[in-house]
């Protein structure tokens, strides 16, 4: 495996060592702490024992030898050894514990990270070190969903309304040396606004959601905000006027997630009823019509993510059975064909984020998995398992950090253990056919099947034991039903 194409034979660890001092110095504020390399190694003892029992194929061992181990003081660690990829490193750079209760939602916008929780305070943090910049005080709390677009932040609340806030960027705060400020610019629905007769005729329940607003998506070109609710409906809002322009009964149970394809305006929704549905706007109108229902297995669907590249469009859904199903869009017909599923999580998948060719999944089993799809195929590789949380991972947000030779990501995760963590991840580009051949050789030598996808099947061993709190394990064993909201 020739790495000269990424620089003068520099390894991924060498890039990490260069920023070690700057990373440690930026994390000096109180209540912030690093996850040391020693503690990470303790979390990975299980994988090391498995490696001693069953050594990997020589080709994989050779791949690992190309990246020397970090120094004992380094916070960086290789991905867990039960996965065949040496191309990813990660570490937890910040871990916070707040007294606001469980964090339900996370959003990223222009150098700021926003967290919504059970309280009525929406907190703002600076990227990437998560220094707190202030908070927004709303009339009521239980902020289940958040969405940031430009300088506008949308939040949903316990009163089943959505509020829109104008917020300043992180650079503006630094320039003016001012404290974070936000201004409320709208409440949806606004008082006295009208509602279309057409939507009433379709069985919609008026402008007001009757239950928790659990998810939101924004269609940039149309200026439309989509809100999904536990009242089984999806509502469509014209942001410029604050009017509800459409409302439809989307599912037979709680709507858990909604996403929009920014290329064509298609809307995807998922529900506890186990289905994923695809909706399109009627040409020349504001109403929406159902075009396709995706239902591969009878398990509640908790999360959706859309992966768009120049050559492909993939839809991912996370279910309570622990599987992540995915569909690929046909270029000619526009139909979505089921491509397979990703297997690895032990309990329900609660949140998903897709960025570039990577998929991040947070689970009830307390772990975050990082998956990479191979270009031009259905093959997905599990690059890493992040397992520092001690409760179910409820929400994720990811931002991209472009670098010259490696691709960097900042991952923000919130758990029911009431902690908020920030991870920095570095991923080397795919190394071509030599690496691919090594991965296929390793998969053929494994005895257990992992992902199934068309003609390409990933064969991996998922022997990882997450660090679960004893009280959570006891509760899970006593509860025969998967965790919902």
Short mmCIF file of C-alpha atoms in Angstrom, two decimals:
data_model
loop_
_atom_site.label_atom_id
_atom_site.label_comp_id
_atom_site.label_asym_id
_atom_site.label_seq_id
_atom_site.Cartn_x
_atom_site.Cartn_y
_atom_site.Cartn_z
CA UNK A 1 0.00 0.00 0.00
CA UNK A 2 1.69 3.11 -1.28
CA UNK A 3 0.96 6.26 0.71
CA UNK A 4 3.26 8.58 -1.25
CA UNK A 5 0.27 9.99 -3.11
CA UNK A 6 -0.88 11.59 0.18
CA UNK A 7 2.41 13.32 0.90
CA UNK A 8 6.02 12.34 1.45
CA UNK A 9 5.21 9.02 3.13
CA UNK A 10 3.65 10.85 6.05
CA UNK A 11 1.36 8.80 8.23
CA UNK A 12 -1.95 9.80 9.74
CA UNK A 13 -0.32 9.90 13.18
CA UNK A 14 2.23 12.45 11.98
CA UNK A 15 -0.60 14.83 11.09
CA UNK A 16 -2.08 14.32 14.53
CA UNK A 17 1.18 15.01 16.38
CA UNK A 18 1.54 18.38 14.63
CA UNK A 19 -1.63 19.75 16.23
CA UNK A 20 -1.23 18.03 19.61
CA UNK A 21 0.04 21.09 21.46
CA UNK A 22 -2.54 23.45 19.95
CA UNK A 23 -5.37 21.02 20.74
CA UNK A 24 -4.36 20.64 24.37
CA UNK A 25 -3.90 24.39 24.88
CA UNK A 26 -7.38 25.15 23.48
CA UNK A 27 -9.03 22.93 26.07
CA UNK A 28 -7.91 24.75 29.19
CA UNK A 29 -11.23 26.24 30.42
CA UNK A 30 -12.72 24.70 33.57
CA UNK A 31 -15.26 21.88 33.29
CA UNK A 32 -13.61 20.70 30.05
CA UNK A 33 -11.39 17.64 29.97
CA UNK A 34 -9.65 15.39 27.48
CA UNK A 35 -10.05 11.68 27.11
CA UNK A 36 -6.48 10.50 27.52
CA UNK A 37 -4.83 7.89 25.35
CA UNK A 38 -4.48 5.66 28.42
CA UNK A 39 -8.20 5.73 29.17
CA UNK A 40 -9.03 5.03 25.54
CA UNK A 41 -6.67 2.08 25.58
CA UNK A 42 -8.49 0.75 28.63
CA UNK A 43 -11.76 1.01 26.71
CA UNK A 44 -10.21 -1.01 23.90
CA UNK A 45 -8.79 -3.83 26.08
CA UNK A 46 -11.47 -6.17 24.80
CA UNK A 47 -10.40 -5.67 21.17
CA UNK A 48 -6.74 -6.19 22.06
CA UNK A 49 -7.54 -9.50 23.79
CA UNK A 50 -9.50 -10.64 20.78
CA UNK A 51 -6.56 -9.74 18.56
CA UNK A 52 -4.24 -11.91 20.66
CA UNK A 53 -6.60 -14.85 20.39
CA UNK A 54 -7.07 -14.58 16.64
CA UNK A 55 -4.40 -12.66 14.72
CA UNK A 56 -5.49 -10.85 11.54
CA UNK A 57 -4.32 -11.91 8.10
CA UNK A 58 -0.80 -10.89 7.24
CA UNK A 59 -2.05 -8.35 4.70
CA UNK A 60 -4.05 -6.53 7.37
CA UNK A 61 -1.18 -6.73 9.84
CA UNK A 62 1.04 -5.13 7.20
CA UNK A 63 -1.49 -2.32 6.75
CA UNK A 64 -1.50 -1.60 10.48
CA UNK A 65 2.29 -1.58 10.58
CA UNK A 66 2.35 1.33 8.13
CA UNK A 67 1.00 3.60 10.91
CA UNK A 68 3.23 3.55 14.00
CA UNK A 69 1.57 3.66 17.43
CA UNK A 70 1.24 7.13 18.94
CA UNK A 71 3.29 8.26 21.88
CA UNK A 72 1.81 7.45 25.34
CA UNK A 73 0.91 11.13 25.80
CA UNK A 74 -1.03 11.35 22.52
CA UNK A 75 -4.83 11.54 22.78
CA UNK A 76 -5.22 9.87 19.39
CA UNK A 77 -6.06 6.23 19.00
CA UNK A 78 -6.49 3.80 16.17
CA UNK A 79 -9.98 2.64 15.35
CA UNK A 80 -11.01 -0.55 17.19
CA UNK A 81 -8.99 -3.53 16.05
CA UNK A 82 -11.97 -5.68 15.12
CA UNK A 83 -12.48 -3.47 12.05
CA UNK A 84 -10.02 -3.92 9.15
CA UNK A 85 -9.40 -0.21 8.51
CA UNK A 86 -6.24 1.59 9.65
CA UNK A 87 -7.32 4.80 7.92
CA UNK A 88 -9.19 6.51 10.78
CA UNK A 89 -8.12 8.02 14.08
CA UNK A 90 -10.27 9.78 16.65
CA UNK A 91 -10.31 11.20 20.13
CA UNK A 92 -12.76 12.93 22.43
CA UNK A 93 -11.59 16.53 22.85
CA UNK A 94 -14.36 17.76 25.18
CA UNK A 95 -16.87 16.19 27.52
CA UNK A 96 -19.45 18.33 29.30
CA UNK A 97 -22.09 17.54 31.87
CA UNK A 98 -24.86 20.11 32.16
CA UNK A 99 -27.64 20.50 34.73
CA UNK A 100 -30.28 21.34 32.11
CA UNK A 101 -31.41 17.73 31.86
CA UNK A 102 -31.28 15.50 28.80
CA UNK A 103 -30.09 17.13 25.56
CA UNK A 104 -32.66 16.34 22.85
CA UNK A 105 -31.24 18.24 19.88
CA UNK A 106 -28.00 19.65 18.43
CA UNK A 107 -27.50 22.07 15.52
CA UNK A 108 -24.42 23.66 13.90
CA UNK A 109 -24.22 27.06 12.22
CA UNK A 110 -21.24 29.29 11.31
CA UNK A 111 -18.82 28.35 14.04
CA UNK A 112 -21.47 27.84 16.73
CA UNK A 113 -23.06 24.72 18.15
CA UNK A 114 -26.53 24.90 19.71
CA UNK A 115 -27.97 22.40 22.17
CA UNK A 116 -31.62 22.06 23.13
CA UNK A 117 -32.67 20.21 26.26
CA UNK A 118 -35.48 19.70 28.74
CA UNK A 119 -34.94 23.23 30.04
CA UNK A 120 -36.05 26.45 28.32
CA UNK A 121 -32.44 27.51 27.71
CA UNK A 122 -30.92 26.90 24.28
CA UNK A 123 -27.17 27.07 24.81
CA UNK A 124 -24.61 28.29 22.27
CA UNK A 125 -21.06 26.90 22.16
CA UNK A 126 -18.04 27.90 20.12
CA UNK A 127 -16.53 25.41 17.71
CA UNK A 128 -14.48 23.34 18.23
CA UNK A 129 -13.56 23.71 21.91
CA UNK A 130 -17.16 24.20 23.10
CA UNK A 131 -16.54 27.32 25.14
CA UNK A 132 -20.01 28.51 26.14
CA UNK A 133 -20.97 31.80 24.47
CA UNK A 134 -24.38 32.29 26.09
CA UNK A 135 -27.91 31.03 25.75
CA UNK A 136 -31.37 31.81 24.40
CA UNK A 137 -34.13 31.96 27.01
CA UNK A 138 -37.39 30.71 25.51
CA UNK A 139 -40.84 30.84 27.03
CA UNK A 140 -40.99 27.05 27.38
CA UNK A 141 -38.52 24.18 27.15
CA UNK A 142 -38.38 20.57 26.00
CA UNK A 143 -36.58 21.53 22.76
CA UNK A 144 -36.97 18.27 20.84
CA UNK A 145 -35.81 19.51 17.44
CA UNK A 146 -33.49 22.20 16.11
CA UNK A 147 -32.39 23.29 12.66
CA UNK A 148 -29.87 25.96 11.70
CA UNK A 149 -29.69 27.64 8.30
CA UNK A 150 -27.49 30.67 7.79
CA UNK A 151 -28.11 33.08 10.65
CA UNK A 152 -31.51 31.58 11.46
CA UNK A 153 -32.13 28.95 14.12
CA UNK A 154 -35.44 27.05 14.28
CA UNK A 155 -36.44 25.37 17.55
CA UNK A 156 -39.48 23.33 18.60
CA UNK A 157 -40.93 23.53 22.11
CA UNK A 158 -43.25 21.92 24.62
CA UNK A 159 -46.16 24.10 23.49
CA UNK A 160 -45.95 22.36 20.06
CA UNK A 161 -44.84 25.59 18.40
CA UNK A 162 -41.72 26.40 16.38
CA UNK A 163 -39.70 29.54 17.07
CA UNK A 164 -37.27 31.19 14.66
CA UNK A 165 -34.26 33.13 16.01
CA UNK A 166 -31.76 35.43 14.37
CA UNK A 167 -28.30 34.60 15.73
CA UNK A 168 -24.85 36.08 15.18
CA UNK A 169 -22.00 33.99 13.82
CA UNK A 170 -18.98 33.03 15.90
CA UNK A 171 -16.71 35.32 13.85
CA UNK A 172 -18.97 38.30 14.58
CA UNK A 173 -18.78 37.56 18.27
CA UNK A 174 -14.98 37.42 18.18
CA UNK A 175 -14.74 40.63 16.17
CA UNK A 176 -17.01 42.63 18.45
CA UNK A 177 -15.87 40.94 21.67
CA UNK A 178 -19.53 40.71 22.62
CA UNK A 179 -21.59 38.14 24.42
CA UNK A 180 -23.87 35.89 22.41
CA UNK A 181 -27.21 37.44 21.53
CA UNK A 182 -30.24 36.18 19.66
CA UNK A 183 -33.50 37.79 18.58
CA UNK A 184 -36.79 35.98 18.14
CA UNK A 185 -38.12 36.77 14.68
CA UNK A 186 -41.14 34.45 14.34
CA UNK A 187 -43.39 31.94 16.07
CA UNK A 188 -45.03 29.25 13.95
CA UNK A 189 -47.97 29.25 13.69
CA UNK A 190 -48.41 32.96 14.14
CA UNK A 191 -51.63 34.32 15.57
CA UNK A 192 -54.45 34.91 13.13
CA UNK A 193 -52.79 33.25 10.13
CA UNK A 194 -55.02 31.45 7.64
CA UNK A 195 -54.99 27.80 6.66
CA UNK A 196 -55.84 26.28 3.29
CA UNK A 197 -59.21 24.60 2.75
CA UNK A 198 -57.44 21.94 0.70
CA UNK A 199 -55.37 20.83 3.69
CA UNK A 200 -58.46 20.62 5.88
CA UNK A 201 -60.10 18.38 3.30
CA UNK A 202 -57.15 15.97 3.48
CA UNK A 203 -57.73 15.28 7.16
CA UNK A 204 -55.01 17.59 8.48
CA UNK A 205 -55.49 18.96 11.97
CA UNK A 206 -55.14 22.68 11.24
CA UNK A 207 -52.13 24.89 11.72
CA UNK A 208 -51.25 23.80 15.23
CA UNK A 209 -49.48 20.52 15.84
CA UNK A 210 -51.39 18.58 18.50
CA UNK A 211 -48.33 16.84 19.93
CA UNK A 212 -44.54 17.13 20.16
CA UNK A 213 -42.76 18.53 17.09
CA UNK A 214 -40.06 15.86 16.84
CA UNK A 215 -38.16 16.81 13.67
CA UNK A 216 -37.60 19.55 11.10
CA UNK A 217 -36.12 19.96 7.63
CA UNK A 218 -35.62 23.04 5.45
CA UNK A 219 -35.86 23.22 1.66
CA UNK A 220 -33.49 26.02 0.72
CA UNK A 221 -34.69 26.77 -2.80
CA UNK A 222 -38.35 26.90 -1.85
CA UNK A 223 -37.93 28.59 1.52
CA UNK A 224 -40.09 25.86 3.07
CA UNK A 225 -39.80 24.47 6.59
CA UNK A 226 -41.10 20.93 7.17
CA UNK A 227 -42.11 19.88 10.68
CA UNK A 228 -42.92 16.32 11.69
CA UNK A 229 -44.87 15.55 14.84
CA UNK A 230 -46.02 12.78 17.12
CA UNK A 231 -49.54 13.76 16.03
CA UNK A 232 -48.72 11.74 12.85
CA UNK A 233 -48.73 14.79 10.56
CA UNK A 234 -46.17 16.74 8.56
CA UNK A 235 -46.74 20.47 8.14
CA UNK A 236 -45.15 22.79 5.58
CA UNK A 237 -44.39 26.43 6.42
CA UNK A 238 -43.51 29.30 4.11
CA UNK A 239 -40.77 30.91 6.19
CA UNK A 240 -41.04 34.32 4.50
CA UNK A 241 -44.70 34.75 5.52
CA UNK A 242 -44.89 32.40 8.51
CA UNK A 243 -47.95 30.69 6.98
CA UNK A 244 -48.70 26.99 7.05
CA UNK A 245 -49.14 26.20 3.35
CA UNK A 246 -49.79 22.46 3.65
CA UNK A 247 -50.48 19.79 6.27
CA UNK A 248 -50.98 16.08 5.68
CA UNK A 249 -51.48 12.90 7.66
CA UNK A 250 -48.13 11.24 6.94
CA UNK A 251 -48.05 8.06 9.05
CA UNK A 252 -50.07 5.81 11.32
CA UNK A 253 -47.85 6.57 14.32
CA UNK A 254 -45.34 9.17 15.56
CA UNK A 255 -43.30 10.92 12.86
CA UNK A 256 -39.68 10.61 14.02
CA UNK A 257 -37.60 12.20 11.25
CA UNK A 258 -37.96 14.21 8.06
CA UNK A 259 -35.28 15.13 5.48
CA UNK A 260 -35.34 17.00 2.16
CA UNK A 261 -33.38 16.37 -1.02
CA UNK A 262 -32.07 19.83 -1.87
CA UNK A 263 -31.57 18.83 -5.52
CA UNK A 264 -35.20 18.05 -6.35
CA UNK A 265 -37.27 18.97 -3.27
CA UNK A 266 -38.30 15.38 -2.45
CA UNK A 267 -39.32 14.94 1.20
CA UNK A 268 -38.65 11.77 3.21
CA UNK A 269 -40.39 10.91 6.47
CA UNK A 270 -40.18 7.96 8.86
CA UNK A 271 -42.28 6.75 11.74
CA UNK A 272 -42.81 4.34 14.59
CA UNK A 273 -45.14 2.49 12.20
CA UNK A 274 -42.01 1.05 10.56
CA UNK A 275 -42.28 2.84 7.22
CA UNK A 276 -40.30 5.41 5.27
CA UNK A 277 -42.34 7.52 2.85
CA UNK A 278 -41.36 9.77 -0.06
CA UNK A 279 -43.40 12.88 -0.85
CA UNK A 280 -43.35 15.36 -3.73
CA UNK A 281 -44.90 18.78 -4.15
CA UNK A 282 -47.69 18.91 -6.71
CA UNK A 283 -46.45 20.96 -9.65
CA UNK A 284 -47.54 24.57 -9.34
CA UNK A 285 -49.13 24.02 -5.94
CA UNK A 286 -48.09 23.93 -2.29
CA UNK A 287 -49.68 20.54 -1.59
CA UNK A 288 -47.74 17.27 -1.41
CA UNK A 289 -48.49 13.79 -2.68
CA UNK A 290 -47.14 10.39 -1.65
CA UNK A 291 -44.96 8.81 -4.36
CA UNK A 292 -43.41 5.77 -2.66
CA UNK A 293 -43.47 3.82 0.61
CA UNK A 294 -40.33 1.98 1.73
CA UNK A 295 -40.95 -0.73 4.29
CA UNK A 296 -38.34 -3.46 4.43
CA UNK A 297 -38.93 -4.88 7.92
CA UNK A 298 -41.53 -4.30 10.66
CA UNK A 299 -39.46 -2.29 13.10
CA UNK A 300 -39.93 1.34 14.21
CA UNK A 301 -37.80 3.75 12.19
CA UNK A 302 -36.16 6.41 14.37
CA UNK A 303 -33.80 8.32 12.07
CA UNK A 304 -33.10 9.24 8.44
CA UNK A 305 -30.06 10.58 6.58
CA UNK A 306 -29.55 11.45 2.93
CA UNK A 307 -26.15 11.09 1.25
CA UNK A 308 -25.79 13.13 -1.93
CA UNK A 309 -22.72 13.04 -4.18
CA UNK A 310 -22.19 14.04 -7.79
CA UNK A 311 -22.77 10.45 -8.91
CA UNK A 312 -25.22 8.95 -6.40
CA UNK A 313 -28.03 9.46 -3.92
CA UNK A 314 -28.42 7.12 -0.92
CA UNK A 315 -31.10 7.16 1.75
CA UNK A 316 -30.32 5.64 5.18
CA UNK A 317 -32.81 4.71 7.90
CA UNK A 318 -32.03 3.67 11.47
CA UNK A 319 -34.41 1.23 13.16
CA UNK A 320 -35.17 -0.04 16.66
CA UNK A 321 -33.88 -3.49 15.70
CA UNK A 322 -30.35 -2.05 15.44
CA UNK A 323 -30.14 -2.20 11.64
CA UNK A 324 -29.41 0.65 9.24
CA UNK A 325 -31.18 0.04 5.93
CA UNK A 326 -30.17 1.92 2.82
CA UNK A 327 -31.68 2.61 -0.58
CA UNK A 328 -30.11 3.94 -3.78
CA UNK A 329 -31.95 6.25 -6.15
CA UNK A 330 -32.16 5.14 -9.78
CA UNK A 331 -30.93 7.90 -12.06
CA UNK A 332 -33.49 7.28 -14.80
CA UNK A 333 -36.71 6.41 -12.95
CA UNK A 334 -36.03 8.21 -9.67
CA UNK A 335 -37.15 5.14 -7.71
CA UNK A 336 -35.30 4.04 -4.58
CA UNK A 337 -34.09 0.43 -4.56
CA UNK A 338 -33.16 -1.34 -1.34
CA UNK A 339 -29.41 -1.95 -1.34
CA UNK A 340 -28.92 -3.76 1.97
CA UNK A 341 -28.36 -2.98 5.61
CA UNK A 342 -25.54 -2.14 8.00
CA UNK A 343 -25.29 -4.42 11.02
CA UNK A 344 -23.27 -3.73 14.14
CA UNK A 345 -25.35 -1.90 16.74
CA UNK A 346 -26.73 -4.11 19.49
CA UNK A 347 -29.79 -1.98 20.30
CA UNK A 348 -31.91 0.65 18.56
CA UNK A 349 -30.36 3.20 16.19
CA UNK A 350 -31.58 6.58 17.42
CA UNK A 351 -29.80 9.11 15.17
CA UNK A 352 -28.01 9.29 11.81
CA UNK A 353 -25.85 11.83 9.98
CA UNK A 354 -24.53 11.41 6.43
CA UNK A 355 -21.72 13.63 5.15
CA UNK A 356 -19.59 12.99 2.09
CA UNK A 357 -19.32 9.17 1.85
CA UNK A 358 -19.46 8.69 5.62
CA UNK A 359 -22.43 7.77 7.79
CA UNK A 360 -22.44 8.38 11.56
CA UNK A 361 -24.91 6.39 13.64
CA UNK A 362 -25.77 6.83 17.32
CA UNK A 363 -27.40 3.99 19.20
CA UNK A 364 -29.18 2.94 22.33
CA UNK A 365 -26.18 0.66 22.95
CA UNK A 366 -24.21 3.85 23.90
CA UNK A 367 -21.89 3.72 20.86
CA UNK A 368 -21.35 5.84 17.77
CA UNK A 369 -20.30 3.99 14.63
CA UNK A 370 -18.56 5.52 11.63
CA UNK A 371 -19.29 3.85 8.28
CA UNK A 372 -17.75 4.54 4.87
CA UNK A 373 -19.34 3.56 1.58
CA UNK A 374 -17.05 2.42 -1.18
CA UNK A 375 -17.43 4.49 -4.33
CA UNK A 376 -19.51 2.77 -7.01
CA UNK A 377 -20.73 -0.10 -4.82
CA UNK A 378 -22.94 -1.05 -1.88
CA UNK A 379 -19.93 -2.06 0.21
CA UNK A 380 -19.86 -0.27 3.59
CA UNK A 381 -16.92 -0.46 5.97
CA UNK A 382 -17.21 0.21 9.70
CA UNK A 383 -14.21 2.45 10.34
CA UNK A 384 -14.59 3.02 14.07
CA UNK A 385 -16.72 2.52 17.17
CA UNK A 386 -16.78 5.49 19.58
CA UNK A 387 -17.88 4.29 23.00
CA UNK A 388 -17.21 6.89 25.70
CA UNK A 389 -20.88 7.54 26.50
CA UNK A 390 -22.55 5.60 29.30
CA UNK A 391 -26.12 5.96 28.05
CA UNK A 392 -28.02 5.86 24.73
CA UNK A 393 -26.75 8.36 22.14
CA UNK A 394 -29.80 10.52 21.43
CA UNK A 395 -28.54 13.02 18.84
CA UNK A 396 -25.56 13.74 16.59
CA UNK A 397 -24.26 16.65 14.53
CA UNK A 398 -21.20 16.62 12.27
CA UNK A 399 -19.17 19.36 10.59
CA UNK A 400 -16.45 18.95 7.99
CA UNK A 401 -12.86 20.14 8.37
CA UNK A 402 -11.04 20.05 5.03
CA UNK A 403 -7.29 19.53 5.17
CA UNK A 404 -4.65 18.99 2.55
CA UNK A 405 -4.01 15.28 2.90
CA UNK A 406 -6.66 14.02 5.32
CA UNK A 407 -10.34 14.73 5.83
CA UNK A 408 -11.30 15.92 9.30
CA UNK A 409 -14.65 15.92 11.05
CA UNK A 410 -15.98 17.34 14.30
CA UNK A 411 -18.67 15.10 15.77
CA UNK A 412 -21.01 16.39 18.49
CA UNK A 413 -22.92 13.77 20.44
CA UNK A 414 -25.47 14.00 23.24
CA UNK A 415 -26.58 11.07 25.36
CA UNK A 416 -29.28 10.21 27.88
CA UNK A 417 -26.43 10.09 30.41
CA UNK A 418 -26.73 13.92 30.24
CA UNK A 419 -23.27 14.39 28.76
CA UNK A 420 -22.33 16.30 25.63
CA UNK A 421 -19.13 15.20 23.88
CA UNK A 422 -17.03 16.53 21.02
CA UNK A 423 -14.92 14.18 18.91
CA UNK A 424 -12.27 15.01 16.34
CA UNK A 425 -11.89 12.43 13.59
CA UNK A 426 -9.27 12.17 10.86
CA UNK A 427 -9.81 9.96 7.80
CA UNK A 428 -7.28 9.16 5.10
CA UNK A 429 -8.60 8.92 1.53
CA UNK A 430 -9.27 5.46 0.18
CA UNK A 431 -5.99 3.94 -0.94
CA UNK A 432 -7.23 2.26 -4.11
CA UNK A 433 -7.25 -1.30 -5.31
CA UNK A 434 -4.46 -2.60 -3.07
CA UNK A 435 -6.32 -1.65 0.11
CA UNK A 436 -9.59 -2.93 -1.32
CA UNK A 437 -8.01 -6.32 -2.05
CA UNK A 438 -6.70 -6.53 1.52
CA UNK A 439 -10.14 -5.77 2.91
CA UNK A 440 -11.76 -8.42 0.73
CA UNK A 441 -9.16 -11.00 1.80
CA UNK A 442 -9.86 -10.22 5.44
CA UNK A 443 -13.63 -10.43 4.93
CA UNK A 444 -13.31 -13.85 3.32
CA UNK A 445 -11.45 -15.15 6.37
CA UNK A 446 -14.11 -14.04 8.88
CA UNK A 447 -16.69 -16.61 9.92
CA UNK A 448 -19.62 -14.25 10.69
CA UNK A 449 -21.58 -12.15 8.20
CA UNK A 450 -22.04 -8.45 8.82
CA UNK A 451 -23.57 -6.14 6.26
CA UNK A 452 -25.62 -7.57 3.39
CA UNK A 453 -25.81 -5.41 0.29
CA UNK A 454 -26.60 -6.73 -3.17
CA UNK A 455 -23.75 -8.86 -4.50
CA UNK A 456 -21.25 -7.30 -2.06
CA UNK A 457 -21.44 -8.64 1.49
CA UNK A 458 -19.27 -7.36 4.27
CA UNK A 459 -18.12 -10.12 6.59
CA UNK A 460 -17.03 -8.64 9.88
CA UNK A 461 -16.91 -9.73 13.49
CA UNK A 462 -18.67 -7.37 15.83
CA UNK A 463 -17.30 -8.52 19.16
CA UNK A 464 -17.14 -5.06 20.70
CA UNK A 465 -18.62 -4.75 24.20
CA UNK A 466 -19.69 -1.15 24.88
CA UNK A 467 -19.13 0.43 28.26
CA UNK A 468 -22.66 0.25 29.65
CA UNK A 469 -23.68 1.57 33.02
CA UNK A 470 -24.95 -1.29 35.25
CA UNK A 471 -28.24 0.47 35.95
CA UNK A 472 -28.91 0.89 32.24
CA UNK A 473 -28.16 -2.78 31.50
CA UNK A 474 -30.50 -3.88 34.27
CA UNK A 475 -33.24 -1.61 32.97
CA UNK A 476 -32.77 -2.83 29.40
CA UNK A 477 -32.94 -6.49 30.40
CA UNK A 478 -36.20 -5.87 32.22
CA UNK A 479 -37.76 -3.92 29.37
CA UNK A 480 -38.85 -6.04 26.44
CA UNK A 481 -39.76 -3.02 24.34
CA UNK A 482 -37.14 -0.91 22.50
CA UNK A 483 -36.53 2.61 23.79
CA UNK A 484 -38.60 5.32 22.14
CA UNK A 485 -38.56 9.01 22.88
#
